[in-house]
Amino acid sequence: MASSIDPPTPAAARLDAIAQELNASGQALSPERSQLDPEHIQFVRDTNLKLIQVFQGMRIEPGGWSNLQSRSLRHDLRNHIGIVRGFCDLMLMDIDSSMQDDERLLTRMIERCEEFASVLDTVNPEANRDTWPS
């Protein structure tokens, strides 16, 4: 008997869509036509691919979307999104007036990173609470 693949929750579907958008934006940052550091661009692309791979796994694995309940996975996703956000901020510091296309892409990526973190916090709000003793 074949296992069925559960559909993603609305939050999981949104996170997946944001990861896809971040990946497309990262690919649009072209080291060949940009003055941005090619190593920074590649690092953002590589990190975006890690996000994509996580969501690809959830799409094909029975019950895969429930993995988002894992505090460890959400922590890893936050780390990945923080890396993308940080490198986008770093590259924005190198932007000059002739690089408007790159500036728009980086700004959009930062906005998507913020949205990703916000949506991720809604996945399991109880588990996101501070667990340190008072």
PDB file of C-alpha atoms in Angstrom:
ATOM      1  CA  MET A   1       0.000   0.000   0.000  1.00  0.00           C
ATOM      2  CA  ALA A   2       1.487   3.324  -1.036  1.00  0.00           C
ATOM      3  CA  SER A   3       1.745   6.118   1.534  1.00  0.00           C
ATOM      4  CA  SER A   4      -0.066   9.290   0.756  1.00  0.00           C
ATOM      5  CA  ILE A   5       1.624  12.655   0.701  1.00  0.00           C
ATOM      6  CA  ASP A   6      -0.175  15.156   2.897  1.00  0.00           C
ATOM      7  CA  PRO A   7      -0.752  18.621   1.455  1.00  0.00           C
ATOM      8  CA  PRO A   8       1.201  21.411   3.120  1.00  0.00           C
ATOM      9  CA  THR A   9      -0.423  23.669   5.670  1.00  0.00           C
ATOM     10  CA  PRO A  10      -0.952  27.261   4.502  1.00  0.00           C
ATOM     11  CA  ALA A  11       2.134  28.341   6.488  1.00  0.00           C
ATOM     12  CA  ALA A  12       4.252  25.545   5.005  1.00  0.00           C
ATOM     13  CA  ALA A  13       3.048  26.390   1.494  1.00  0.00           C
ATOM     14  CA  ARG A  14       3.947  30.063   2.049  1.00  0.00           C
ATOM     15  CA  LEU A  15       7.397  29.168   3.385  1.00  0.00           C
ATOM     16  CA  ASP A  16       7.974  26.960   0.350  1.00  0.00           C
ATOM     17  CA  ALA A  17       6.870  29.772  -1.996  1.00  0.00           C
ATOM     18  CA  ILE A  18       9.173  32.269  -0.263  1.00  0.00           C
ATOM     19  CA  ALA A  19      12.094  29.838  -0.522  1.00  0.00           C
ATOM     20  CA  GLN A  20      11.380  29.486  -4.267  1.00  0.00           C
ATOM     21  CA  GLU A  21      11.246  33.263  -4.657  1.00  0.00           C
ATOM     22  CA  LEU A  22      14.517  33.718  -2.755  1.00  0.00           C
ATOM     23  CA  ASN A  23      16.158  31.143  -4.972  1.00  0.00           C
ATOM     24  CA  ALA A  24      14.935  32.862  -8.154  1.00  0.00           C
ATOM     25  CA  SER A  25      16.107  36.252  -6.873  1.00  0.00           C
ATOM     26  CA  GLY A  26      19.493  34.828  -5.919  1.00  0.00           C
ATOM     27  CA  GLN A  27      19.883  33.366  -9.390  1.00  0.00           C
ATOM     28  CA  ALA A  28      19.011  36.769 -10.876  1.00  0.00           C
ATOM     29  CA  LEU A  29      22.015  38.314  -9.095  1.00  0.00           C
ATOM     30  CA  SER A  30      24.532  37.878 -11.859  1.00  0.00           C
ATOM     31  CA  PRO A  31      28.219  38.144 -10.957  1.00  0.00           C
ATOM     32  CA  GLU A  32      28.918  38.609 -14.668  1.00  0.00           C
ATOM     33  CA  ARG A  33      26.918  41.842 -14.917  1.00  0.00           C
ATOM     34  CA  SER A  34      27.188  43.053 -11.357  1.00  0.00           C
ATOM     35  CA  GLN A  35      29.842  44.766  -9.312  1.00  0.00           C
ATOM     36  CA  LEU A  36      28.864  42.736  -6.267  1.00  0.00           C
ATOM     37  CA  ASP A  37      31.312  40.265  -4.767  1.00  0.00           C
ATOM     38  CA  PRO A  38      30.843  36.975  -6.691  1.00  0.00           C
ATOM     39  CA  GLU A  39      31.654  34.974  -3.553  1.00  0.00           C
ATOM     40  CA  HIS A  40      28.838  36.702  -1.649  1.00  0.00           C
ATOM     41  CA  ILE A  41      26.427  36.031  -4.492  1.00  0.00           C
ATOM     42  CA  GLN A  42      27.457  32.370  -4.602  1.00  0.00           C
ATOM     43  CA  PHE A  43      27.105  32.001  -0.838  1.00  0.00           C
ATOM     44  CA  VAL A  44      23.541  33.377  -1.017  1.00  0.00           C
ATOM     45  CA  ARG A  45      22.747  31.041  -3.914  1.00  0.00           C
ATOM     46  CA  ASP A  46      24.160  28.025  -2.061  1.00  0.00           C
ATOM     47  CA  THR A  47      22.194  28.825   1.083  1.00  0.00           C
ATOM     48  CA  ASN A  48      19.002  29.332  -0.936  1.00  0.00           C
ATOM     49  CA  LEU A  49      19.552  25.892  -2.484  1.00  0.00           C
ATOM     50  CA  LYS A  50      19.738  24.369   1.002  1.00  0.00           C
ATOM     51  CA  LEU A  51      16.327  25.886   1.751  1.00  0.00           C
ATOM     52  CA  ILE A  52      14.927  24.533  -1.526  1.00  0.00           C
ATOM     53  CA  GLN A  53      16.267  21.048  -0.742  1.00  0.00           C
ATOM     54  CA  VAL A  54      14.578  21.043   2.675  1.00  0.00           C
ATOM     55  CA  PHE A  55      11.227  21.891   1.106  1.00  0.00           C
ATOM     56  CA  GLN A  56      11.701  19.397  -1.751  1.00  0.00           C
ATOM     57  CA  GLY A  57      12.184  16.706   0.873  1.00  0.00           C
ATOM     58  CA  MET A  58       8.998  17.727   2.658  1.00  0.00           C
ATOM     59  CA  ARG A  59       7.036  17.619  -0.608  1.00  0.00           C
ATOM     60  CA  ILE A  60       7.994  14.016  -1.432  1.00  0.00           C
ATOM     61  CA  GLU A  61       8.207  12.455   2.035  1.00  0.00           C
ATOM     62  CA  PRO A  62       4.984  11.089   3.533  1.00  0.00           C
ATOM     63  CA  GLY A  63       4.167  13.328   6.476  1.00  0.00           C
ATOM     64  CA  GLY A  64       7.080  15.537   5.459  1.00  0.00           C
ATOM     65  CA  TRP A  65       5.279  18.792   6.142  1.00  0.00           C
ATOM     66  CA  SER A  66       4.919  17.814   9.791  1.00  0.00           C
ATOM     67  CA  ASN A  67       8.719  18.096  10.043  1.00  0.00           C
ATOM     68  CA  LEU A  68       8.167  21.830  10.404  1.00  0.00           C
ATOM     69  CA  GLN A  69       6.983  21.054  13.929  1.00  0.00           C
ATOM     70  CA  SER A  70      10.578  20.112  14.762  1.00  0.00           C
ATOM     71  CA  ARG A  71      12.224  22.834  16.778  1.00  0.00           C
ATOM     72  CA  SER A  72      15.604  21.727  15.411  1.00  0.00           C
ATOM     73  CA  LEU A  73      14.482  22.067  11.783  1.00  0.00           C
ATOM     74  CA  ARG A  74      12.958  25.490  12.420  1.00  0.00           C
ATOM     75  CA  HIS A  75      16.225  26.530  14.078  1.00  0.00           C
ATOM     76  CA  ASP A  76      18.165  25.370  11.006  1.00  0.00           C
ATOM     77  CA  LEU A  77      15.769  27.215   8.691  1.00  0.00           C
ATOM     78  CA  ARG A  78      16.189  30.387  10.767  1.00  0.00           C
ATOM     79  CA  ASN A  79      19.958  30.017  10.471  1.00  0.00           C
ATOM     80  CA  HIS A  80      19.729  29.667   6.681  1.00  0.00           C
ATOM     81  CA  ILE A  81      17.416  32.653   6.371  1.00  0.00           C
ATOM     82  CA  GLY A  82      19.681  34.671   8.673  1.00  0.00           C
ATOM     83  CA  ILE A  83      22.660  33.904   6.454  1.00  0.00           C
ATOM     84  CA  VAL A  84      20.791  35.012   3.334  1.00  0.00           C
ATOM     85  CA  ARG A  85      19.580  38.158   5.100  1.00  0.00           C
ATOM     86  CA  GLY A  86      23.049  38.962   6.427  1.00  0.00           C
ATOM     87  CA  PHE A  87      24.769  38.587   3.075  1.00  0.00           C
ATOM     88  CA  CYS A  88      22.064  40.643   1.366  1.00  0.00           C
ATOM     89  CA  ASP A  89      22.646  43.397   3.946  1.00  0.00           C
ATOM     90  CA  LEU A  90      26.392  43.123   3.360  1.00  0.00           C
ATOM     91  CA  MET A  91      26.004  43.387  -0.415  1.00  0.00           C
ATOM     92  CA  LEU A  92      23.647  46.368  -0.044  1.00  0.00           C
ATOM     93  CA  MET A  93      26.499  48.232   1.629  1.00  0.00           C
ATOM     94  CA  ASP A  94      28.453  47.909  -1.635  1.00  0.00           C
ATOM     95  CA  ILE A  95      25.643  49.218  -3.852  1.00  0.00           C
ATOM     96  CA  ASP A  96      26.130  52.462  -5.738  1.00  0.00           C
ATOM     97  CA  SER A  97      23.666  54.481  -7.811  1.00  0.00           C
ATOM     98  CA  SER A  98      24.453  52.545 -10.998  1.00  0.00           C
ATOM     99  CA  MET A  99      23.322  49.245  -9.438  1.00  0.00           C
ATOM    100  CA  GLN A 100      19.583  49.860  -9.070  1.00  0.00           C
ATOM    101  CA  ASP A 101      18.542  46.415 -10.349  1.00  0.00           C
ATOM    102  CA  ASP A 102      20.767  44.689  -7.791  1.00  0.00           C
ATOM    103  CA  GLU A 103      19.523  47.022  -5.066  1.00  0.00           C
ATOM    104  CA  ARG A 104      15.901  46.134  -5.852  1.00  0.00           C
ATOM    105  CA  LEU A 105      16.687  42.413  -5.856  1.00  0.00           C
ATOM    106  CA  LEU A 106      18.573  42.567  -2.569  1.00  0.00           C
ATOM    107  CA  THR A 107      15.890  44.696  -0.918  1.00  0.00           C
ATOM    108  CA  ARG A 108      13.210  42.263  -2.098  1.00  0.00           C
ATOM    109  CA  MET A 109      15.247  39.330  -0.764  1.00  0.00           C
ATOM    110  CA  ILE A 110      15.577  41.017   2.628  1.00  0.00           C
ATOM    111  CA  GLU A 111      11.815  41.570   2.725  1.00  0.00           C
ATOM    112  CA  ARG A 112      11.225  37.915   1.858  1.00  0.00           C
ATOM    113  CA  CYS A 113      13.676  36.841   4.593  1.00  0.00           C
ATOM    114  CA  GLU A 114      11.708  38.881   7.122  1.00  0.00           C
ATOM    115  CA  GLU A 115       8.450  37.372   5.907  1.00  0.00           C
ATOM    116  CA  PHE A 116       9.933  33.859   6.035  1.00  0.00           C
ATOM    117  CA  ALA A 117      10.999  34.352   9.670  1.00  0.00           C
ATOM    118  CA  SER A 118       7.589  35.777  10.552  1.00  0.00           C
ATOM    119  CA  VAL A 119       5.675  32.901   8.931  1.00  0.00           C
ATOM    120  CA  LEU A 120       8.045  30.355  10.469  1.00  0.00           C
ATOM    121  CA  ASP A 121       7.184  31.743  13.908  1.00  0.00           C
ATOM    122  CA  THR A 122       3.508  30.902  13.292  1.00  0.00           C
ATOM    123  CA  VAL A 123       4.173  27.221  12.553  1.00  0.00           C
ATOM    124  CA  ASN A 124       4.375  26.181  16.202  1.00  0.00           C
ATOM    125  CA  PRO A 125       4.017  29.284  18.385  1.00  0.00           C
ATOM    126  CA  GLU A 126       4.066  27.303  21.628  1.00  0.00           C
ATOM    127  CA  ALA A 127       7.462  25.792  20.811  1.00  0.00           C
ATOM    128  CA  ASN A 128       8.883  29.201  19.906  1.00  0.00           C
ATOM    129  CA  ARG A 129       8.397  30.597  23.385  1.00  0.00           C
ATOM    130  CA  ASP A 130      11.385  31.277  25.535  1.00  0.00           C
ATOM    131  CA  THR A 131      12.050  28.125  27.535  1.00  0.00           C
ATOM    132  CA  TRP A 132      14.613  29.578  29.905  1.00  0.00           C
ATOM    133  CA  PRO A 133      13.586  29.468  33.551  1.00  0.00           C
ATOM    134  CA  SER A 134      12.366  32.745  35.016  1.00  0.00           C
TER     135      SER A 134
END
